[in-house]
Short mmCIF file of C-alpha atoms in Angstrom, two decimals:
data_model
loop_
_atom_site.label_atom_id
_atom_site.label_comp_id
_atom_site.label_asym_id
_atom_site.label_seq_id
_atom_site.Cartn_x
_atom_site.Cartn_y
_atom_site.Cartn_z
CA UNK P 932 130.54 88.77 120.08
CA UNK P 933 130.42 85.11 120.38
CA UNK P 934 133.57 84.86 122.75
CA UNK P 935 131.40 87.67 124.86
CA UNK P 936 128.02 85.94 124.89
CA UNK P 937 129.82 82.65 126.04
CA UNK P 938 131.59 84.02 129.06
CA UNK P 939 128.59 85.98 130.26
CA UNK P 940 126.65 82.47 129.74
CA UNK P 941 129.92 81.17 131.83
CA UNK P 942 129.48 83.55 134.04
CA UNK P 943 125.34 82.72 134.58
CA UNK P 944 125.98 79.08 135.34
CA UNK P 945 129.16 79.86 137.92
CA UNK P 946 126.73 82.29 139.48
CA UNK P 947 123.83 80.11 139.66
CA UNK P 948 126.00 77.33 141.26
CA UNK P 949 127.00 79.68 144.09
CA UNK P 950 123.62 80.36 144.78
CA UNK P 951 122.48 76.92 144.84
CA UNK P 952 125.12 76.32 147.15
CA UNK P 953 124.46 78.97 149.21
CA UNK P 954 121.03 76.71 150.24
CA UNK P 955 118.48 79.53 149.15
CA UNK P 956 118.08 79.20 145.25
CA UNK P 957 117.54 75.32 144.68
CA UNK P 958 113.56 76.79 144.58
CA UNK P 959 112.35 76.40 147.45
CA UNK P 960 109.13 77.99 146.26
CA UNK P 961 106.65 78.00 148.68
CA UNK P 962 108.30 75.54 151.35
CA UNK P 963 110.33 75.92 154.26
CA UNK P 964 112.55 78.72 153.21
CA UNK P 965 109.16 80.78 152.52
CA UNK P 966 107.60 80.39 155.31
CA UNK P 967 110.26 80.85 157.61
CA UNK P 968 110.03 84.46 155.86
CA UNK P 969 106.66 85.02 156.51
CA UNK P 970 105.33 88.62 157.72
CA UNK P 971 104.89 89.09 161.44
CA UNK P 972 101.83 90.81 162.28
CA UNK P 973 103.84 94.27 162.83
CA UNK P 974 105.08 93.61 158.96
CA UNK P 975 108.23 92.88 159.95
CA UNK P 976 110.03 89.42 159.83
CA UNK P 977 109.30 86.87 162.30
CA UNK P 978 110.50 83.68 163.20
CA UNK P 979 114.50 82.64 164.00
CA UNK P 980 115.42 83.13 160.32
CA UNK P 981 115.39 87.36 160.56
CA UNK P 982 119.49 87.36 160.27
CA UNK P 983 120.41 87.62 156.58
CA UNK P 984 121.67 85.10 154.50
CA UNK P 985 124.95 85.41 153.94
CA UNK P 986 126.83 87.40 151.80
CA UNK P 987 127.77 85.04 149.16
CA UNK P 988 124.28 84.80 148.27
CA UNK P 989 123.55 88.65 147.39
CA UNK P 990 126.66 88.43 145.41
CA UNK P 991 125.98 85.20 143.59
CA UNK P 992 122.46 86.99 142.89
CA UNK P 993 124.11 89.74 141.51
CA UNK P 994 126.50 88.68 139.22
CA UNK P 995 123.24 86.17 137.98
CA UNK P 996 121.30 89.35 137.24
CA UNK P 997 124.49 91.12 135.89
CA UNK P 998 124.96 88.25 133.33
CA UNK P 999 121.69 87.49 132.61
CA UNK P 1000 121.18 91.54 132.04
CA UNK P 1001 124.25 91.54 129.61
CA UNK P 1002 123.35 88.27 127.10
CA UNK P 1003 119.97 90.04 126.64
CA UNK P 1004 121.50 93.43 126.24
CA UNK P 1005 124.09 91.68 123.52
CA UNK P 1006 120.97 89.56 121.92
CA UNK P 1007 119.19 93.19 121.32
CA UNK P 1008 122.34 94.91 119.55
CA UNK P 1009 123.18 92.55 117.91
CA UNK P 1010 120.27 90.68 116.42
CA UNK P 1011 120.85 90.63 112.60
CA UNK P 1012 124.06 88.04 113.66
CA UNK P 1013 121.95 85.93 115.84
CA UNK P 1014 119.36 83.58 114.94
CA UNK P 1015 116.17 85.75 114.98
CA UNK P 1016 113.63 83.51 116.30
CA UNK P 1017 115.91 82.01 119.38
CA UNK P 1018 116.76 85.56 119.85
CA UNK P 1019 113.24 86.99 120.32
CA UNK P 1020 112.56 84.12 122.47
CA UNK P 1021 115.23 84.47 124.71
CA UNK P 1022 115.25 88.02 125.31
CA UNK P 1023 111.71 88.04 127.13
CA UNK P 1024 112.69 85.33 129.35
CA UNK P 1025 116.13 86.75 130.36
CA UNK P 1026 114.50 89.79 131.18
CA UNK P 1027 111.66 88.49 133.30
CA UNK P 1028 114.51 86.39 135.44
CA UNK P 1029 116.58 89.46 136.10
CA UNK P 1030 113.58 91.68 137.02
CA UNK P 1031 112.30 89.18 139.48
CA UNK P 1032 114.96 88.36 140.90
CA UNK P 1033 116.10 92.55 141.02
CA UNK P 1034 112.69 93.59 143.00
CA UNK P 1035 113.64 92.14 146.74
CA UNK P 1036 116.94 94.04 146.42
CA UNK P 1037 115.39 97.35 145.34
CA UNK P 1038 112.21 97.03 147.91
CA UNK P 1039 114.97 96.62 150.35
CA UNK P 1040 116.85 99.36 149.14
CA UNK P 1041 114.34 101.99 148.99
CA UNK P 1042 112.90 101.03 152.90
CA UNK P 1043 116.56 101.94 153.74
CA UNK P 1044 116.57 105.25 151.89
CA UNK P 1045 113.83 106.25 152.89
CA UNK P 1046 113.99 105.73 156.43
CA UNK P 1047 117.68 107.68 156.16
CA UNK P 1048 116.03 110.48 154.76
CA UNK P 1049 113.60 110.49 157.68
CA UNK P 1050 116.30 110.45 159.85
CA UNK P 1051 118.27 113.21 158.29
CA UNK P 1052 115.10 115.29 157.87
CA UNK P 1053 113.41 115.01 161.30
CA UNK P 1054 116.91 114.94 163.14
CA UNK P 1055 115.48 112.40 165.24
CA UNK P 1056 116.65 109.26 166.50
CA UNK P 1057 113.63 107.33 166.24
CA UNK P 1058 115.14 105.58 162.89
CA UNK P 1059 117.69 102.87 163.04
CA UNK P 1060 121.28 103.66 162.05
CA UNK P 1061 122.14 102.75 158.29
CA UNK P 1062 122.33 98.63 157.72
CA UNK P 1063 123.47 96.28 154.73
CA UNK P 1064 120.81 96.21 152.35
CA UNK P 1065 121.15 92.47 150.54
CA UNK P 1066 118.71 90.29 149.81
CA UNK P 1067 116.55 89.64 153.82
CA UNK P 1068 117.77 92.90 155.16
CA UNK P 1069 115.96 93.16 158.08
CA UNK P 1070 113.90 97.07 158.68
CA UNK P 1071 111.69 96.00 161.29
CA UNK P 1072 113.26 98.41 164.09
CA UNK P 1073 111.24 101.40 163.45
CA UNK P 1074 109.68 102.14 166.11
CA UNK P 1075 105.47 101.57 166.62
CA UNK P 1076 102.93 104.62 166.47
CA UNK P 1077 103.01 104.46 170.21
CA UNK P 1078 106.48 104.55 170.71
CA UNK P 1079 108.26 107.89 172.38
CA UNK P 1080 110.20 109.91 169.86
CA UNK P 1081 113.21 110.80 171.40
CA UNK P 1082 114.45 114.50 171.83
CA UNK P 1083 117.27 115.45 168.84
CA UNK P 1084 120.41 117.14 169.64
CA UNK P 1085 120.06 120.09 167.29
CA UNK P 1086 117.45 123.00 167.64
CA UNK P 1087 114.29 122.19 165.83
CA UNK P 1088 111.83 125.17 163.98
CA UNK P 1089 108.19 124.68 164.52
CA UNK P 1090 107.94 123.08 161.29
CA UNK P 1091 110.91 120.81 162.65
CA UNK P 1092 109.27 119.69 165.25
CA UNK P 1093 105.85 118.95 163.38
CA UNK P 1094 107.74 116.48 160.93
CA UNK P 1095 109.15 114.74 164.11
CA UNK P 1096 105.67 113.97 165.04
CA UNK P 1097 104.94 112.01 162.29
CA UNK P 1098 107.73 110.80 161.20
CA UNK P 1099 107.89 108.05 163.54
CA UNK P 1100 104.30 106.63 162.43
CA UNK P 1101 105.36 107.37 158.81
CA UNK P 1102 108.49 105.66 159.07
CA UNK P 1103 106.14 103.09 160.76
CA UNK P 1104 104.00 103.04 157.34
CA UNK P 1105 106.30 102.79 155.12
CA UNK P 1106 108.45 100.13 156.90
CA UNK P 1107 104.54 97.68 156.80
CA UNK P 1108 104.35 98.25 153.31
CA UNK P 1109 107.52 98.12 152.10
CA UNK P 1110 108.34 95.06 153.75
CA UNK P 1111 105.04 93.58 152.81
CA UNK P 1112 105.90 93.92 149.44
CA UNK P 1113 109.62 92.91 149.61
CA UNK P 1114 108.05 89.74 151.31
CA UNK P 1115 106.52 88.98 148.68
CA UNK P 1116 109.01 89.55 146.32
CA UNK P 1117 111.29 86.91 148.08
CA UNK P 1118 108.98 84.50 147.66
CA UNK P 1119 108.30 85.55 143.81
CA UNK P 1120 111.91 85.11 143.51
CA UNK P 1121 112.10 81.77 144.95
CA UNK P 1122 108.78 80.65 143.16
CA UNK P 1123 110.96 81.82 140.11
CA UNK P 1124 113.77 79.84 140.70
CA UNK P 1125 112.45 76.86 141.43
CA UNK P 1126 110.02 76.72 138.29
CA UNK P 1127 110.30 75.28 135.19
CA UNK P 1128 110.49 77.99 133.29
CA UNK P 1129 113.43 79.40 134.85
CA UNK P 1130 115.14 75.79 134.18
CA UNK P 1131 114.27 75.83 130.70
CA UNK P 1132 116.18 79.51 130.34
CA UNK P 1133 119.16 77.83 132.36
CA UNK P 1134 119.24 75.17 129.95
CA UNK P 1135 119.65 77.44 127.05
CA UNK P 1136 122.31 79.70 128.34
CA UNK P 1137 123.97 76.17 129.24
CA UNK P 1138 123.78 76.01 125.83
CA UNK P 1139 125.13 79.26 124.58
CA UNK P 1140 127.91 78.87 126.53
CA UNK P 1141 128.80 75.86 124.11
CA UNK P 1142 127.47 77.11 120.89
CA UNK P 1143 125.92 80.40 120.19
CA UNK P 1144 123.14 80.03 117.62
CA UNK P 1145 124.21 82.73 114.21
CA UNK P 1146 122.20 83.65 111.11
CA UNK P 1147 123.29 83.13 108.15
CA UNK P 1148 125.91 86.40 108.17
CA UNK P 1149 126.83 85.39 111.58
CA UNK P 1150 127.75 82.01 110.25
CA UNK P 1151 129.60 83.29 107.38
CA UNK P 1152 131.55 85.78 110.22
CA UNK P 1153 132.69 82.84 112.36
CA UNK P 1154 133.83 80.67 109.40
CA UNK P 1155 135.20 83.36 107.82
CA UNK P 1156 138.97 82.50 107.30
CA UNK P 1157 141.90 84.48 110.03
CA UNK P 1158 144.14 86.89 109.07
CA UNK P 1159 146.97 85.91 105.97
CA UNK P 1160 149.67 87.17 108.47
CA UNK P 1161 148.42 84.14 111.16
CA UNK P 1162 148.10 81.41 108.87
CA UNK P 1163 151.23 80.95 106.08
CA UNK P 1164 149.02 78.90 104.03
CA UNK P 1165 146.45 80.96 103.22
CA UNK P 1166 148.67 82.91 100.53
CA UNK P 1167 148.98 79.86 98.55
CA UNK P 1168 145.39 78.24 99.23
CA UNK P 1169 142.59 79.45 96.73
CA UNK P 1170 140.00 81.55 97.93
CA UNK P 1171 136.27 80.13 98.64
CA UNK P 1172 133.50 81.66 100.31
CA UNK P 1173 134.72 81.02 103.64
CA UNK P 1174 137.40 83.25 103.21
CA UNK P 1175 135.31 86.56 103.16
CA UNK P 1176 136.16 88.98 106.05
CA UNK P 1177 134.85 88.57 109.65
CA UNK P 1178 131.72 91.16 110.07
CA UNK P 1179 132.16 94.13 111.29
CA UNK P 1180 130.27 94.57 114.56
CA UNK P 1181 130.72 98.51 115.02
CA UNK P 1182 128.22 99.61 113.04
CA UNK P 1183 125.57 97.63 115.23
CA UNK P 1184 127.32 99.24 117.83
CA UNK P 1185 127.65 102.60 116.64
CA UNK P 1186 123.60 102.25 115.50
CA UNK P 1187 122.87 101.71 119.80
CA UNK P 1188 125.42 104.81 120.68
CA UNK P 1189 123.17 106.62 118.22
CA UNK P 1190 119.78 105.33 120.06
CA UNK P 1191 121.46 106.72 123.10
CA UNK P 1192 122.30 110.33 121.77
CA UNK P 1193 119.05 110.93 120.37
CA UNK P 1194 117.30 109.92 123.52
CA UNK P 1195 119.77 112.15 125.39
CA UNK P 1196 118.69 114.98 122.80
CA UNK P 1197 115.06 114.88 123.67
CA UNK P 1198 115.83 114.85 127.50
CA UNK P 1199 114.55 119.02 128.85
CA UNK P 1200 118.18 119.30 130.48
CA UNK P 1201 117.22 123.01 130.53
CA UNK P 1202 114.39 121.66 133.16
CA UNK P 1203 116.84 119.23 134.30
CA UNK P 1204 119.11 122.81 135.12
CA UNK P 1205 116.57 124.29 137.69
CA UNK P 1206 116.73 124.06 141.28
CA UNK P 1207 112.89 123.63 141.54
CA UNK P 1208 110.94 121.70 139.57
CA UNK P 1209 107.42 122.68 140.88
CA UNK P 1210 105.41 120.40 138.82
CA UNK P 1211 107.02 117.59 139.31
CA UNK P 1212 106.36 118.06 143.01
CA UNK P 1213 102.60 118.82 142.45
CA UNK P 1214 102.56 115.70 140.30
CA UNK P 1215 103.52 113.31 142.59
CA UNK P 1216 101.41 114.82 145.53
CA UNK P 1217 97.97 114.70 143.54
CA UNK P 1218 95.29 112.14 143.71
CA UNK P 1219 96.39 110.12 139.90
CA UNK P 1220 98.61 107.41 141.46
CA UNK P 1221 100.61 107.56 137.29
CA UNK P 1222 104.18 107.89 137.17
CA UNK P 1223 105.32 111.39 136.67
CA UNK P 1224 105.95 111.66 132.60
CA UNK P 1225 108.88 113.74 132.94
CA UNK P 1226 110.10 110.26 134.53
CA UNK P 1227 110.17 108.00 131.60
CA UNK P 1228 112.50 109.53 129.33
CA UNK P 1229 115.04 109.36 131.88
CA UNK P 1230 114.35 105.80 132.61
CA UNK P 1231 114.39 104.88 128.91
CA UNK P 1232 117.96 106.88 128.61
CA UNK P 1233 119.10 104.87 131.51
CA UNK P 1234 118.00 101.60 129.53
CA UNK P 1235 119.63 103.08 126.35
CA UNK P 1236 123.09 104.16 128.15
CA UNK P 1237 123.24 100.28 129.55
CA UNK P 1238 122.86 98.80 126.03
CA UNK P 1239 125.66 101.11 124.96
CA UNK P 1240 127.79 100.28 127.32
CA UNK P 1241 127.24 96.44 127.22
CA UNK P 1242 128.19 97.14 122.98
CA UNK P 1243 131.59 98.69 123.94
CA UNK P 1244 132.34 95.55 126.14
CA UNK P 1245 131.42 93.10 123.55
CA UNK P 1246 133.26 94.97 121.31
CA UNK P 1247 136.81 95.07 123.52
CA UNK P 1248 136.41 91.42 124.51
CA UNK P 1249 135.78 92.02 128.06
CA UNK P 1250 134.09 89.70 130.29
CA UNK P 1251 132.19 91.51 132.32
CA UNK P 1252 132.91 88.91 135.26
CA UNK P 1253 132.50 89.46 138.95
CA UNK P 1254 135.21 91.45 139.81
CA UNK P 1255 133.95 94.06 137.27
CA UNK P 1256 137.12 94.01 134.71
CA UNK P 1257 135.60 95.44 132.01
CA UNK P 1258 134.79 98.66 133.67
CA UNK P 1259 138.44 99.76 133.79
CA UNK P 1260 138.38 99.62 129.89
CA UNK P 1261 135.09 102.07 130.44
CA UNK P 1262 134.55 105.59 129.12
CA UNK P 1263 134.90 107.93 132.43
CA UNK P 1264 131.88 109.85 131.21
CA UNK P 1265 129.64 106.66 130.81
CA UNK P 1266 130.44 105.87 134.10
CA UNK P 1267 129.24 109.16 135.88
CA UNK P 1268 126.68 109.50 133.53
CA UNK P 1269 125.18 106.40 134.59
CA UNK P 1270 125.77 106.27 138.16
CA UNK P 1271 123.51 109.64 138.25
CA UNK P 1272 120.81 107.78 136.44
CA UNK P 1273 120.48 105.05 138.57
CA UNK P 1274 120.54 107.39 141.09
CA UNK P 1275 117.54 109.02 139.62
CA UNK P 1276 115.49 106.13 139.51
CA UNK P 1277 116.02 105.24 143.01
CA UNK P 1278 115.13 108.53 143.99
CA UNK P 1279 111.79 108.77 141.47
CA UNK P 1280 110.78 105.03 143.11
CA UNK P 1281 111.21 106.56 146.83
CA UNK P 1282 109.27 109.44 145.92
CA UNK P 1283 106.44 107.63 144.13
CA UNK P 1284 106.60 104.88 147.37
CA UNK P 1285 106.22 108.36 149.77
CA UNK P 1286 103.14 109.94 147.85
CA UNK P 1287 101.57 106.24 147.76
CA UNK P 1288 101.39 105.86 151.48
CA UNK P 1289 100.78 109.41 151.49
CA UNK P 1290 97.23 108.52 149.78
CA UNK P 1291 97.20 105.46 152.23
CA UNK P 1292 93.21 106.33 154.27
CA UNK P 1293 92.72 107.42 157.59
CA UNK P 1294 96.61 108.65 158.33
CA UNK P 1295 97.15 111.26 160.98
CA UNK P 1296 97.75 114.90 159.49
CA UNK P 1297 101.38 115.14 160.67
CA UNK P 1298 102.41 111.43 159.17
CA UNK P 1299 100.52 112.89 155.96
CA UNK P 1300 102.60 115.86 156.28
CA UNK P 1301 105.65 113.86 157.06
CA UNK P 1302 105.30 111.82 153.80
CA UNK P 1303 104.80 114.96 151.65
CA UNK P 1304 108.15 116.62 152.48
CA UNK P 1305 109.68 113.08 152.52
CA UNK P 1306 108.19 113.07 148.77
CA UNK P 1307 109.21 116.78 148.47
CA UNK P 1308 113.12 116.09 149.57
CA UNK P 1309 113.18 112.66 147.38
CA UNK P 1310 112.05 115.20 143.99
CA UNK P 1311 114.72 117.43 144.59
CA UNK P 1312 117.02 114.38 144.66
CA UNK P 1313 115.87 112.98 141.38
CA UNK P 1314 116.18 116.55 140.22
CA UNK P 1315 119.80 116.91 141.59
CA UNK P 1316 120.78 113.46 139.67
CA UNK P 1317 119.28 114.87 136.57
CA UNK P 1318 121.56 117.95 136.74
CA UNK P 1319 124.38 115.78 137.84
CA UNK P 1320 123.77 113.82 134.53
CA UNK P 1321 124.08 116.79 132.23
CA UNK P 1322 126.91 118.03 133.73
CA UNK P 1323 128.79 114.47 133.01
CA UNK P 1324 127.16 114.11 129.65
CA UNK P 1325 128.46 117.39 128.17
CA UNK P 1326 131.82 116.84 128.97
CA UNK P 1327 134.04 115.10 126.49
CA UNK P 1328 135.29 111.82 126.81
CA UNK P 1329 137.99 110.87 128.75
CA UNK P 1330 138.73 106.97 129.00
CA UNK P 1331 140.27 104.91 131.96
CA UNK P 1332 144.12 104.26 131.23
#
């Protein structure tokens, strides 16, 4: 555990120097690099900076959020080792960094699903082909309310050609609102950066990578003494209380595999079975602006699956490092099981971002009823990921040679 928390603090401070270097995450805050990203009045960038940055930067963002995701995940398992009170004060902070610095990425990510969706449902080319999605990804090619919808090459139904009508100003809508807000997470992330409470949480994993702070059973496991067969002397050399036996971290592990599989025993997978999930869609549609609750068990099994899977890597030893190593040590079934989570909650945040401009005053019926199946089409895709993860869940484990 200690050799694990040290390379993912390693791994923190390599990433944070390549995205100093990249010019962008020396915190800026509200300077020059903010500005230059200010809204246009369309919503969409303006200015000679619209290109995005390059791609070291959404990398060296990425591995900074995949480390800093991974000490806090280890901090949570494995608590009784660690010293309780830096523990419970690092964990906060390590999760505010990674979720500030996350919500540019996944504002940017959900413009560019919706707006394929759009596209795929409206068979129009009024939508911009697919682009990178990183950290500036630009989406402000969508074409104004006034702007002709061009004819599509397939045959269209009535109701076909109704969603073309307003899709165009509902891709419009979504594209001012989205961006808006992945404006302003950009500058929340820079703001974050360049404060001093983000250097005081880079100080202290510039610490753990150097020494890891243990309670008092963690101490006794790291000075406990190796095994007889690697050191000759310690048959002859009388036994203290430094000789006791290393602690055993699998039952902390088992104890989060455990979280998991109850959580994953409360999920309705007989729901989550269905082609049509009815309520969910009448949820979503109506005037309460709540997530739906059949959401939040799934997200909290998606938060539970991580924290297992962050245990099994502590426990083999692998650095979780850029390159993604430790995933070929990675149950098979862990891996599909989670990529049809995260799949769900990018789906459940693109429908709740269609009903929300759906409820947005004053729209034209046929960008209201544009946004509805939009909403409609992203609920049978978080339904579709649910099903996907029962199907991986049930099966039994196979593991990566």
């Amino acid at each position: 555990m200690v050799g694990y928390l040290r390379a993912q603090a390693t791994e923190f401070l390599r990433a944070l120097r390549r995205h100093r270097e990249s010019g962008t995450g020396s915190g800026a805050g509200t300077g020059a690099a903010a500005r230059t990203e200010a809204p246009g009045a369309n919503g969409a960038y303006a200015g000679p900076d619209r290109a995005a940055p390059p791609a070291d930067d959404v990398d060296a963002a990425r591995a900074l959020r995949r480390a800093a995701r991974r000490i806090s995940a280890t901090l949570h398992t494995f608590q009784p080792l660690l010293d309780a009170d830096w523990a419970e004060e690092m964990r906060p902070e390590l999760a505010w960094l990674s979720g500030t610095l996350a919500m540019e990425h996944a504002y940017a990510s959900r413009l560019e699903r919706l707006l394929q969706a759009l596209h795929r449902l409206s068979g129009s080319t009024a939508f911009p082909a697919p682009r990178p999605v990183g950290r500036a990804a630009v989406t402000a090619s969508v074409p104004s309310a006034a702007s002709p919808v061009p004819a599509s090459g397939h045959p269209a139904s009535a109701n076909r050609g109704n969603l073309t009508v307003g899709a165009a100003k509902a891709g419009a809508l979504l594209d001012r609102q989205l961006t808006l807000a992945r404006t302003r997470a950009h500058s929340a992330a820079l703001q974050c950066l360049g404060s001093s409470r983000f250097h005081a949480v880079a100080d202290k994993v510039a610490l753990l990578a150097s020494e890891v702070p243990l309670s008092p059973a963690g101490r006794r496991s790291a000075s406990a003494s190796p095994h007889p067969a690697s050191n000759p002397a310690s048959h002859t050399a009388p036994h203290t209380a430094s000789d006791a036996a290393p602690v055993d971290l699998r039952p902390l592990a088992t104890a989060a595999q455990e979280r998991l599989t109850d959580a994953v025993a409360a999920l309705p997978l007989v729901t989550a079975g269905s082609p049509y999930n009815a309520e969910a869609l009448i949820h979503g549609l109506s005037p309460d602006p709540a997530p739906h609750p059949q959401d939040a068990p799934w997200h909290q099994v998606r938060l539970l699956l991580r924290l297992h899977r962050y245990a099994l890597e502590a426990l083999s030893g692998a650095a979780a490092g850029a390159d993604g190593a430790a995933e070929d040590t990675m149950d098979v079934r862990l891996l599909a099981a989670g990529e049809a989570l995260n799949r769900h909650r990018d789906a459940a945040e693109a429908a709740a971002a269609a009903a929300q401009a759906a409820r947005t005053p004053r729209i034209a019926p046929a960008t209201a009823y544009a946004l509805g199946v939009l909403h409609a089409d992203q609920r049978h895709e978080v339904e579709a990921a649910r099903y996907a993860f029962q199907h991986s869940w049930r099966k039994e484990p196979i593991r990566l040679p």
